[in-house]
mmCIF file of C-alpha atoms in Angstrom:
data_model
loop_
_atom_site.group_PDB
_atom_site.id
_atom_site.type_symbol
_atom_site.label_atom_id
_atom_site.label_comp_id
_atom_site.label_asym_id
_atom_site.label_seq_id
_atom_site.Cartn_x
_atom_site.Cartn_y
_atom_site.Cartn_z
ATOM 1 C CA MET A 18 41.933 6.115 23.895
ATOM 2 C CA ASP A 19 43.683 4.945 21.110
ATOM 3 C CA PHE A 20 42.263 6.323 17.515
ATOM 4 C CA ALA A 21 44.958 4.963 14.899
ATOM 5 C CA LEU A 22 44.068 1.386 12.697
ATOM 6 C CA SER A 23 45.503 -1.799 13.648
ATOM 7 C CA GLU A 24 47.129 -3.609 10.241
ATOM 8 C CA GLU A 25 44.673 -5.929 10.695
ATOM 9 C CA GLN A 26 41.686 -2.905 10.116
ATOM 10 C CA GLN A 27 44.045 -0.854 7.161
ATOM 11 C CA ALA A 28 44.268 -4.315 5.357
ATOM 12 C CA PHE A 29 40.389 -5.103 4.894
ATOM 13 C CA ARG A 30 39.587 -1.247 4.585
ATOM 14 C CA ASP A 31 41.869 -1.336 1.787
ATOM 15 C CA THR A 32 40.112 -4.227 0.663
ATOM 16 C CA ALA A 33 36.905 -2.624 0.758
ATOM 17 C CA ARG A 34 38.316 0.747 -0.861
ATOM 18 C CA ASP A 35 40.044 -1.060 -3.750
ATOM 19 C CA PHE A 36 36.268 -3.239 -4.363
ATOM 20 C CA ALA A 37 33.799 -0.230 -3.878
ATOM 21 C CA GLN A 38 35.902 1.427 -6.507
ATOM 22 C CA GLN A 39 36.824 -1.005 -8.917
ATOM 23 C CA GLU A 40 33.629 -2.621 -9.038
ATOM 24 C CA MET A 41 30.950 -0.252 -7.705
ATOM 25 C CA ALA A 42 32.035 3.044 -8.403
ATOM 26 C CA PRO A 43 32.056 2.205 -12.647
ATOM 27 C CA ASN A 44 28.778 1.077 -12.131
ATOM 28 C CA ALA A 45 26.256 3.384 -9.687
ATOM 29 C CA ALA A 46 24.963 5.314 -11.955
ATOM 30 C CA HIS A 47 23.255 2.181 -14.200
ATOM 31 C CA TRP A 48 22.191 0.261 -11.321
ATOM 32 C CA ASP A 49 20.265 3.989 -10.141
ATOM 33 C CA GLU A 50 19.138 4.519 -12.799
ATOM 34 C CA ASN A 51 17.752 1.143 -14.393
ATOM 35 C CA SER A 52 16.692 0.549 -10.951
ATOM 36 C CA VAL A 53 19.357 -3.133 -11.170
ATOM 37 C CA PHE A 54 19.957 -5.415 -7.943
ATOM 38 C CA PRO A 55 23.161 -5.943 -9.030
ATOM 39 C CA VAL A 56 23.282 -9.387 -7.618
ATOM 40 C CA ASP A 57 26.999 -10.661 -9.200
ATOM 41 C CA THR A 58 28.703 -7.650 -7.172
ATOM 42 C CA LEU A 59 26.702 -8.344 -4.530
ATOM 43 C CA ARG A 60 28.686 -12.131 -4.092
ATOM 44 C CA GLN A 61 32.036 -10.075 -5.490
ATOM 45 C CA ALA A 62 31.517 -8.716 -2.393
ATOM 46 C CA ALA A 63 30.842 -11.621 -0.463
ATOM 47 C CA ALA A 64 33.374 -13.336 -2.042
ATOM 48 C CA LEU A 65 35.650 -10.802 0.194
ATOM 49 C CA GLY A 66 33.895 -11.746 3.267
ATOM 50 C CA PHE A 67 31.039 -9.076 3.417
ATOM 51 C CA ALA A 68 28.048 -10.776 3.715
ATOM 52 C CA GLY A 69 28.960 -12.238 6.970
ATOM 53 C CA ILE A 70 30.975 -9.053 8.517
ATOM 54 C CA TYR A 71 29.845 -10.349 12.040
ATOM 55 C CA VAL A 72 29.184 -13.886 12.094
ATOM 56 C CA GLY A 73 31.573 -15.560 13.518
ATOM 57 C CA GLU A 74 33.884 -17.977 11.228
ATOM 58 C CA GLU A 75 32.554 -22.044 11.943
ATOM 59 C CA PHE A 76 29.857 -20.723 9.353
ATOM 60 C CA GLY A 77 31.959 -18.921 6.646
ATOM 61 C CA GLY A 78 31.524 -15.656 8.335
ATOM 62 C CA SER A 79 34.758 -13.154 9.138
ATOM 63 C CA GLY A 80 34.157 -12.867 12.961
ATOM 64 C CA LEU A 81 34.930 -8.857 13.070
ATOM 65 C CA GLY A 82 33.255 -6.600 15.015
ATOM 66 C CA ARG A 83 30.986 -3.461 14.431
ATOM 67 C CA LEU A 84 33.947 -0.618 14.448
ATOM 68 C CA ASP A 85 35.397 -3.004 11.518
ATOM 69 C CA ALA A 86 31.899 -2.930 10.310
ATOM 70 C CA ALA A 87 31.714 0.736 10.283
ATOM 71 C CA LEU A 88 35.232 1.124 8.500
ATOM 72 C CA ILE A 89 33.994 -0.782 5.892
ATOM 73 C CA PHE A 90 30.602 0.074 5.065
ATOM 74 C CA GLU A 91 32.175 3.854 4.926
ATOM 75 C CA GLU A 92 34.576 2.624 2.374
ATOM 76 C CA LEU A 93 31.379 0.578 0.110
ATOM 77 C CA SER A 94 28.778 4.116 0.002
ATOM 78 C CA ALA A 95 32.138 6.042 -0.523
ATOM 79 C CA ALA A 96 30.853 4.299 -4.323
ATOM 80 C CA CYS A 97 26.935 3.062 -4.155
ATOM 81 C CA PRO A 98 25.454 4.073 -0.737
ATOM 82 C CA SER A 99 22.365 1.951 -1.826
ATOM 83 C CA THR A 100 23.921 -1.042 -2.251
ATOM 84 C CA ALA A 101 26.090 -0.641 0.876
ATOM 85 C CA ALA A 102 23.214 0.020 2.426
ATOM 86 C CA TYR A 103 22.141 -3.228 0.961
ATOM 87 C CA ILE A 104 24.404 -5.119 2.455
ATOM 88 C CA SER A 105 23.967 -3.848 5.782
ATOM 89 C CA ILE A 106 20.737 -5.311 6.032
ATOM 90 C CA HIS A 107 21.857 -8.833 4.921
ATOM 91 C CA ASN A 108 24.494 -8.975 7.540
ATOM 92 C CA MET A 109 22.070 -7.690 10.242
ATOM 93 C CA ALA A 110 19.232 -10.528 8.805
ATOM 94 C CA SER A 111 22.079 -13.412 9.185
ATOM 95 C CA TRP A 112 23.598 -11.586 12.700
ATOM 96 C CA MET A 113 20.373 -12.305 14.419
ATOM 97 C CA ILE A 114 20.522 -16.274 13.071
ATOM 98 C CA ASP A 115 23.847 -16.041 14.090
ATOM 99 C CA ARG A 116 24.304 -14.841 17.598
ATOM 100 C CA PHE A 117 20.113 -16.190 18.529
ATOM 101 C CA GLY A 118 19.258 -19.285 16.370
ATOM 102 C CA ASN A 119 20.445 -22.424 17.608
ATOM 103 C CA PRO A 120 22.819 -24.751 16.408
ATOM 104 C CA GLU A 121 20.974 -26.396 13.530
ATOM 105 C CA GLN A 122 19.441 -22.711 12.577
ATOM 106 C CA ARG A 123 22.746 -21.605 12.492
ATOM 107 C CA ALA A 124 24.159 -24.590 9.757
ATOM 108 C CA ARG A 125 20.958 -24.474 7.935
ATOM 109 C CA PHE A 126 21.182 -20.304 6.939
ATOM 110 C CA LEU A 127 24.439 -18.978 7.318
ATOM 111 C CA PRO A 128 26.577 -20.981 4.748
ATOM 112 C CA ALA A 129 24.254 -19.733 2.283
ATOM 113 C CA LEU A 130 24.234 -16.127 3.766
ATOM 114 C CA THR A 131 27.884 -15.540 4.018
ATOM 115 C CA THR A 132 28.577 -16.332 0.349
ATOM 116 C CA MET A 133 25.358 -14.391 -0.876
ATOM 117 C CA GLU A 134 24.020 -17.680 -2.604
ATOM 118 C CA HIS A 135 21.189 -16.526 -0.411
ATOM 119 C CA PHE A 136 20.506 -13.084 0.487
ATOM 120 C CA ALA A 137 18.345 -11.935 3.121
ATOM 121 C CA SER A 138 16.037 -9.260 4.587
ATOM 122 C CA TYR A 139 14.587 -7.875 7.672
ATOM 123 C CA CYS A 140 10.865 -7.751 8.280
ATOM 124 C CA LEU A 141 9.646 -5.151 11.219
ATOM 125 C CA THR A 142 7.820 -2.639 9.635
ATOM 126 C CA GLU A 143 4.658 -2.542 8.749
ATOM 127 C CA PRO A 144 1.603 -0.452 7.458
ATOM 128 C CA GLY A 145 0.570 0.276 10.833
ATOM 129 C CA ALA A 146 3.359 -0.381 12.924
ATOM 130 C CA GLY A 147 6.599 2.464 12.165
ATOM 131 C CA SER A 148 8.198 4.127 14.753
ATOM 132 C CA ASP A 149 5.335 1.578 17.724
ATOM 133 C CA ALA A 150 6.834 -0.794 16.301
ATOM 134 C CA ALA A 151 5.909 -3.038 19.638
ATOM 135 C CA ALA A 152 2.162 -2.839 17.917
ATOM 136 C CA LEU A 153 2.792 -4.859 15.550
ATOM 137 C CA ARG A 154 -0.270 -6.809 14.161
ATOM 138 C CA THR A 155 1.326 -9.584 12.006
ATOM 139 C CA ARG A 156 0.067 -12.519 13.995
ATOM 140 C CA ALA A 157 1.386 -16.113 14.603
ATOM 141 C CA GLU A 158 -0.737 -18.646 15.154
ATOM 142 C CA ARG A 159 0.943 -22.244 17.059
ATOM 143 C CA ASP A 160 -0.685 -25.230 15.005
ATOM 144 C CA GLY A 161 1.057 -28.381 15.834
ATOM 145 C CA ASP A 162 4.350 -28.570 14.734
ATOM 146 C CA HIS A 163 3.945 -24.945 12.666
ATOM 147 C CA TYR A 164 3.089 -20.880 12.965
ATOM 148 C CA VAL A 165 0.376 -20.455 10.717
ATOM 149 C CA LEU A 166 1.042 -16.507 9.953
ATOM 150 C CA ASN A 167 -1.150 -13.419 8.602
ATOM 151 C CA GLY A 168 -0.662 -10.479 8.262
ATOM 152 C CA SER A 169 1.972 -7.574 6.096
ATOM 153 C CA LYS A 170 5.345 -5.833 6.530
ATOM 154 C CA ALA A 171 5.667 -3.012 4.109
ATOM 155 C CA PHE A 172 9.024 -0.896 2.942
ATOM 156 C CA ILE A 173 11.160 -4.388 3.050
ATOM 157 C CA SER A 174 14.443 -3.900 1.260
ATOM 158 C CA GLY A 175 15.089 -7.277 -0.810
ATOM 159 C CA GLY A 176 11.704 -7.930 -1.092
ATOM 160 C CA GLY A 177 10.324 -10.179 -3.254
ATOM 161 C CA THR A 178 13.950 -11.147 -4.279
ATOM 162 C CA SER A 179 15.436 -12.156 -0.971
ATOM 163 C CA ASP A 180 15.515 -16.430 0.408
ATOM 164 C CA VAL A 181 15.650 -15.469 3.615
ATOM 165 C CA TYR A 182 13.017 -13.624 5.539
ATOM 166 C CA VAL A 183 14.380 -12.530 9.509
ATOM 167 C CA CYS A 184 10.628 -11.398 10.879
ATOM 168 C CA MET A 185 9.310 -10.338 13.620
ATOM 169 C CA VAL A 186 5.121 -11.779 14.283
ATOM 170 C CA ARG A 187 2.818 -11.484 17.190
ATOM 171 C CA THR A 188 2.882 -15.049 19.371
ATOM 172 C CA GLY A 189 0.909 -13.455 22.693
ATOM 173 C CA GLU A 190 0.026 -10.706 24.739
ATOM 174 C CA PRO A 191 -0.224 -7.343 23.262
ATOM 175 C CA GLY A 192 3.290 -5.133 22.895
ATOM 176 C CA PRO A 193 6.809 -5.775 23.501
ATOM 177 C CA LYS A 194 6.832 -9.341 25.533
ATOM 178 C CA GLY A 195 4.734 -10.916 22.869
ATOM 179 C CA ILE A 196 6.494 -10.956 19.077
ATOM 180 C CA SER A 197 8.544 -13.596 18.490
ATOM 181 C CA CYS A 198 11.416 -13.988 15.168
ATOM 182 C CA ILE A 199 10.666 -16.263 12.659
ATOM 183 C CA VAL A 200 12.709 -17.368 9.839
ATOM 184 C CA VAL A 201 10.345 -17.875 6.572
ATOM 185 C CA GLU A 202 11.655 -18.807 3.170
ATOM 186 C CA LYS A 203 11.019 -17.856 0.141
ATOM 187 C CA GLY A 204 8.807 -20.391 -1.707
ATOM 188 C CA THR A 205 6.737 -20.929 1.254
ATOM 189 C CA PRO A 206 2.814 -21.110 0.341
ATOM 190 C CA GLY A 207 1.085 -18.546 1.687
ATOM 191 C CA LEU A 208 4.149 -15.663 1.312
ATOM 192 C CA SER A 209 3.427 -13.444 -1.778
ATOM 193 C CA PHE A 210 4.966 -9.795 -2.195
ATOM 194 C CA GLY A 211 3.849 -6.338 -2.800
ATOM 195 C CA LYS A 212 3.919 -3.711 -6.140
ATOM 196 C CA GLN A 213 8.141 -3.124 -6.429
ATOM 197 C CA GLU A 214 8.135 0.153 -5.022
ATOM 198 C CA HIS A 215 9.108 3.226 -6.993
ATOM 199 C CA LYS A 216 11.777 5.485 -4.907
ATOM 200 C CA LEU A 217 13.050 8.381 -4.621
ATOM 201 C CA GLY A 218 16.694 6.730 -3.833
ATOM 202 C CA TRP A 219 17.674 3.245 -2.739
ATOM 203 C CA LYS A 220 16.967 2.054 -6.197
ATOM 204 C CA SER A 221 19.608 -0.237 -6.813
ATOM 205 C CA GLN A 222 17.928 -2.779 -4.388
ATOM 206 C CA PRO A 223 14.438 -4.271 -4.230
ATOM 207 C CA THR A 224 11.240 -2.698 -2.207
ATOM 208 C CA ALA A 225 8.094 -4.757 -1.059
ATOM 209 C CA ALA A 226 5.665 -5.202 1.129
ATOM 210 C CA VAL A 227 6.064 -8.990 2.732
ATOM 211 C CA ILE A 228 2.208 -10.417 2.663
ATOM 212 C CA PHE A 229 1.386 -13.790 4.721
ATOM 213 C CA GLU A 230 -1.843 -15.388 3.948
ATOM 214 C CA ASN A 231 -2.458 -18.995 6.101
ATOM 215 C CA CYS A 232 1.491 -19.136 5.611
ATOM 216 C CA ARG A 233 2.408 -22.139 7.607
ATOM 217 C CA VAL A 234 5.747 -21.898 9.311
ATOM 218 C CA PRO A 235 7.302 -24.193 10.782
ATOM 219 C CA VAL A 236 8.319 -24.173 14.634
ATOM 220 C CA ALA A 237 11.995 -25.226 13.622
ATOM 221 C CA ASN A 238 12.638 -21.815 12.322
ATOM 222 C CA ARG A 239 11.573 -19.928 14.843
ATOM 223 C CA ILE A 240 15.281 -17.997 16.302
ATOM 224 C CA GLY A 241 14.608 -17.797 20.421
ATOM 225 C CA GLU A 242 11.869 -18.407 22.309
ATOM 226 C CA GLU A 243 8.658 -17.021 22.321
ATOM 227 C CA GLY A 244 8.285 -13.253 22.606
ATOM 228 C CA GLU A 245 11.944 -12.610 22.430
ATOM 229 C CA GLY A 246 11.637 -11.198 19.331
ATOM 230 C CA PHE A 247 11.462 -7.607 20.510
ATOM 231 C CA ARG A 248 14.580 -8.019 22.471
ATOM 232 C CA ILE A 249 16.110 -9.703 18.821
ATOM 233 C CA ALA A 250 14.698 -6.873 16.911
ATOM 234 C CA MET A 251 15.880 -4.377 18.604
ATOM 235 C CA LYS A 252 20.032 -5.845 19.314
ATOM 236 C CA GLY A 253 19.307 -6.167 15.558
ATOM 237 C CA LEU A 254 19.111 -2.460 15.002
ATOM 238 C CA ASP A 255 21.988 -1.553 17.453
ATOM 239 C CA GLY A 256 24.268 -2.457 15.129
ATOM 240 C CA GLY A 257 22.334 -1.621 11.314
ATOM 241 C CA ARG A 258 22.120 1.589 13.223
ATOM 242 C CA LEU A 259 25.954 2.197 13.132
ATOM 243 C CA ASN A 260 26.218 0.562 10.040
ATOM 244 C CA ILE A 261 23.159 2.974 8.317
ATOM 245 C CA ALA A 262 25.551 6.077 9.958
ATOM 246 C CA ALA A 263 29.206 4.776 8.227
ATOM 247 C CA CYS A 264 26.846 4.869 4.961
ATOM 248 C CA SER A 265 26.070 8.601 5.244
ATOM 249 C CA VAL A 266 29.643 9.203 6.135
ATOM 250 C CA GLY A 267 30.992 7.893 2.954
ATOM 251 C CA GLY A 268 28.592 9.366 0.625
ATOM 252 C CA ALA A 269 28.950 12.641 2.227
ATOM 253 C CA ARG A 270 33.146 11.786 2.270
ATOM 254 C CA PHE A 271 32.788 11.445 -1.418
ATOM 255 C CA CYS A 272 30.461 14.344 -1.882
ATOM 256 C CA LEU A 273 33.163 16.878 -0.239
ATOM 257 C CA GLU A 274 35.927 15.537 -1.887
ATOM 258 C CA GLN A 275 34.260 15.886 -5.695
ATOM 259 C CA ALA A 276 33.506 19.423 -3.464
ATOM 260 C CA ILE A 277 37.203 20.238 -2.954
ATOM 261 C CA ALA A 278 37.776 19.039 -6.712
ATOM 262 C CA TYR A 279 35.262 21.089 -8.022
ATOM 263 C CA THR A 280 36.145 24.355 -6.177
ATOM 264 C CA THR A 281 39.430 23.942 -7.364
ATOM 265 C CA GLU A 282 38.799 23.308 -10.781
ATOM 266 C CA ARG A 283 36.131 25.252 -10.990
ATOM 267 C CA LYS A 284 37.078 29.473 -12.124
ATOM 268 C CA GLN A 285 34.279 32.551 -11.869
ATOM 269 C CA PHE A 286 35.792 36.295 -11.507
ATOM 270 C CA GLY A 287 39.218 35.263 -11.896
ATOM 271 C CA LYS A 288 39.905 32.446 -9.579
ATOM 272 C CA PRO A 289 39.010 29.392 -8.346
ATOM 273 C CA LEU A 290 35.918 28.966 -6.348
ATOM 274 C CA ASN A 291 37.578 27.981 -3.117
ATOM 275 C CA ALA A 292 39.886 30.667 -3.162
ATOM 276 C CA PHE A 293 36.837 33.238 -1.151
ATOM 277 C CA GLN A 294 37.026 32.887 2.217
ATOM 278 C CA ALA A 295 33.310 32.297 2.501
ATOM 279 C CA LEU A 296 34.008 29.042 0.639
ATOM 280 C CA GLN A 297 36.979 27.945 2.792
ATOM 281 C CA PHE A 298 34.600 28.300 5.496
ATOM 282 C CA LYS A 299 32.269 26.556 4.063
ATOM 283 C CA LEU A 300 34.568 23.178 3.242
ATOM 284 C CA ALA A 301 35.711 23.726 6.137
ATOM 285 C CA ASP A 302 32.218 23.501 8.395
ATOM 286 C CA MET A 303 31.500 20.721 6.217
ATOM 287 C CA ALA A 304 34.482 18.471 7.218
ATOM 288 C CA THR A 305 34.488 18.971 10.851
ATOM 289 C CA GLU A 306 31.221 18.069 11.003
ATOM 290 C CA LEU A 307 32.093 14.636 9.015
ATOM 291 C CA ASP A 308 34.627 14.171 10.982
ATOM 292 C CA ALA A 309 32.686 14.686 14.097
ATOM 293 C CA ALA A 310 30.229 12.494 12.818
ATOM 294 C CA ARG A 311 32.677 9.075 12.618
ATOM 295 C CA LEU A 312 34.672 10.125 16.217
ATOM 296 C CA MET A 313 30.354 9.339 17.195
ATOM 297 C CA LEU A 314 30.417 6.546 15.135
ATOM 298 C CA HIS A 315 32.871 4.889 16.239
ATOM 299 C CA ARG A 316 33.322 5.721 19.714
ATOM 300 C CA ALA A 317 29.299 4.055 19.483
ATOM 301 C CA ALA A 318 30.608 1.081 17.834
ATOM 302 C CA ALA A 319 33.328 0.564 20.213
ATOM 303 C CA SER A 320 30.991 1.099 22.621
ATOM 304 C CA LEU A 321 29.091 -2.020 21.162
ATOM 305 C CA ASP A 322 31.546 -4.363 20.531
ATOM 306 C CA ALA A 323 32.647 -3.310 24.246
ATOM 307 C CA GLY A 324 28.858 -4.682 25.641
ATOM 308 C CA SER A 325 28.620 -1.243 27.333
ATOM 309 C CA PRO A 326 25.006 -0.788 28.859
ATOM 310 C CA GLU A 327 26.061 2.801 26.918
ATOM 311 C CA ALA A 328 25.603 0.760 23.902
ATOM 312 C CA THR A 329 21.632 1.395 22.518
ATOM 313 C CA ALA A 330 22.391 5.447 23.567
ATOM 314 C CA HIS A 331 25.835 5.925 21.690
ATOM 315 C CA CYS A 332 24.011 3.786 18.888
ATOM 316 C CA ALA A 333 20.992 5.951 18.454
ATOM 317 C CA MET A 334 23.354 9.175 18.867
ATOM 318 C CA ALA A 335 25.357 8.699 16.326
ATOM 319 C CA LYS A 336 23.194 7.009 13.888
ATOM 320 C CA ARG A 337 21.453 10.678 14.709
ATOM 321 C CA PHE A 338 24.143 13.092 14.643
ATOM 322 C CA ALA A 339 25.308 10.833 11.131
ATOM 323 C CA THR A 340 23.032 11.188 8.887
ATOM 324 C CA ASP A 341 21.618 14.687 9.530
ATOM 325 C CA ALA A 342 24.851 15.731 9.276
ATOM 326 C CA GLY A 343 25.976 13.551 6.255
ATOM 327 C CA PHE A 344 22.989 14.439 4.575
ATOM 328 C CA GLN A 345 23.873 18.377 5.045
ATOM 329 C CA VAL A 346 27.344 17.636 4.250
ATOM 330 C CA VAL A 347 25.849 16.640 0.455
ATOM 331 C CA ASN A 348 23.412 19.530 0.424
ATOM 332 C CA GLU A 349 25.871 21.897 0.703
ATOM 333 C CA ALA A 350 28.087 20.056 -1.926
ATOM 334 C CA LEU A 351 25.777 19.767 -4.352
ATOM 335 C CA GLN A 352 24.896 23.226 -3.714
ATOM 336 C CA LEU A 353 28.875 24.168 -4.584
ATOM 337 C CA HIS A 354 28.478 22.669 -7.457
ATOM 338 C CA GLY A 355 25.672 24.981 -8.525
ATOM 339 C CA GLY A 356 23.338 24.015 -11.590
ATOM 340 C CA TYR A 357 25.838 21.062 -12.202
ATOM 341 C CA GLY A 358 25.470 19.470 -9.278
ATOM 342 C CA TYR A 359 22.091 19.080 -10.090
ATOM 343 C CA ILE A 360 22.155 17.448 -12.769
ATOM 344 C CA LYS A 361 22.786 13.319 -13.279
ATOM 345 C CA GLU A 362 25.987 13.737 -14.888
ATOM 346 C CA TYR A 363 27.484 14.350 -11.827
ATOM 347 C CA PRO A 364 26.898 12.008 -8.782
ATOM 348 C CA ILE A 365 25.908 14.334 -6.076
ATOM 349 C CA GLU A 366 22.107 14.358 -7.270
ATOM 350 C CA ARG A 367 22.247 9.986 -6.611
ATOM 351 C CA ILE A 368 24.158 10.176 -4.003
ATOM 352 C CA PHE A 369 21.345 13.641 -1.996
ATOM 353 C CA ARG A 370 18.607 10.719 -3.818
ATOM 354 C CA ASP A 371 19.550 7.691 -1.185
ATOM 355 C CA LEU A 372 21.655 9.663 1.319
ATOM 356 C CA ARG A 373 18.226 11.581 2.370
ATOM 357 C CA VAL A 374 16.194 7.809 3.664
ATOM 358 C CA HIS A 375 19.015 7.303 6.116
ATOM 359 C CA GLN A 376 16.809 9.773 8.678
ATOM 360 C CA ILE A 377 14.561 7.972 8.805
ATOM 361 C CA LEU A 378 14.387 4.042 8.519
ATOM 362 C CA GLU A 379 16.242 1.927 11.284
ATOM 363 C CA GLY A 380 14.269 4.145 13.141
ATOM 364 C CA THR A 381 13.761 7.624 12.035
ATOM 365 C CA ASN A 382 15.922 10.683 13.635
ATOM 366 C CA GLU A 383 12.794 11.551 16.122
ATOM 367 C CA ILE A 384 12.895 8.351 17.651
ATOM 368 C CA MET A 385 16.638 8.340 17.693
ATOM 369 C CA ARG A 386 16.092 10.778 20.188
ATOM 370 C CA VAL A 387 13.474 9.393 22.116
ATOM 371 C CA ILE A 388 15.440 6.285 22.909
ATOM 372 C CA ILE A 389 18.478 9.430 24.103
ATOM 373 C CA ALA A 390 16.161 11.227 26.251
ATOM 374 C CA ARG A 391 14.708 7.658 27.775
ATOM 375 C CA HIS A 392 18.517 6.635 28.414
ATOM 376 C CA LEU A 393 19.079 10.286 29.806
ATOM 377 C CA THR A 394 15.960 10.564 32.419
ATOM 378 C CA GLY A 395 15.685 6.822 32.733
ATOM 379 C CA GLY A 396 11.872 7.314 30.792
#
């Protein structure tokens, strides 16, 4: 068991950190305030290899592992969790095409995705199927060499903006075995979008419903065989959960650093705030929880890279713990800033708003507990 990073890992971690601090951090407040989707910055990230982190090198990917991705997303999210999280979702959709697509599909879709010439969205959640994803109702009826899609997806990051939508649709029987995975391209007749959602956080990425009304999609766009969609979706979510955990760790790390700096500078009763033992203990607990979250995240990433049968449970544990702990660290950092933590001139409130949703998406933390419990009990 070696906790040291390789020279290569240190190099791309440092590259991610430099990019985050130079290109993302100075603009993050503006993106948040004005709901800007930072296309140019995203494409700069893609030029560094961050749009196809674990896509094969054949079509422009970086060919890295899940632990490598965790290091990258921690650094990116220390500057802007919202933008980092969109990059994670784009990577998840691209990986699903790379991992489960045929050679023609990979050659057709991946080059534009790994450069972010095209943006990708992952479409699983529906208005009536959130935590119970296997109950999804969007239907795809076979009609010759096309499927005809009817239904809708909810809360889709990139909705209305992305060029490629990796969608889970029902082609067969009720339950998970009747679900297939289909890529729907922007501009397809019958594809439309709902209004842009006004959200608490994650404001640098558009979010909208994706609507299918007699939407004709070629059978050639189906990823894998009919009935394999739910398995593909869950495989994608294992990695997505790790990335969201990493985004929580990165955002919380930044807020802890801010809290340490603020309590060093701010004086009350004649001495710095962090000279008071009660606040020292709070900072110590925040640092400990954050380090525990990072260790769980890296163990889960290594488990997924190794193809361990424990990987799904490890990913669920890491996501549950890191997103809960990360939000709590940010909340404590805001408290340590007092009234200053509550105003927009300080970045804590933005991170607070961005990290709250991490406990909900990629499977709620309640569902993470279900996954863990089933693993423990064989249920």
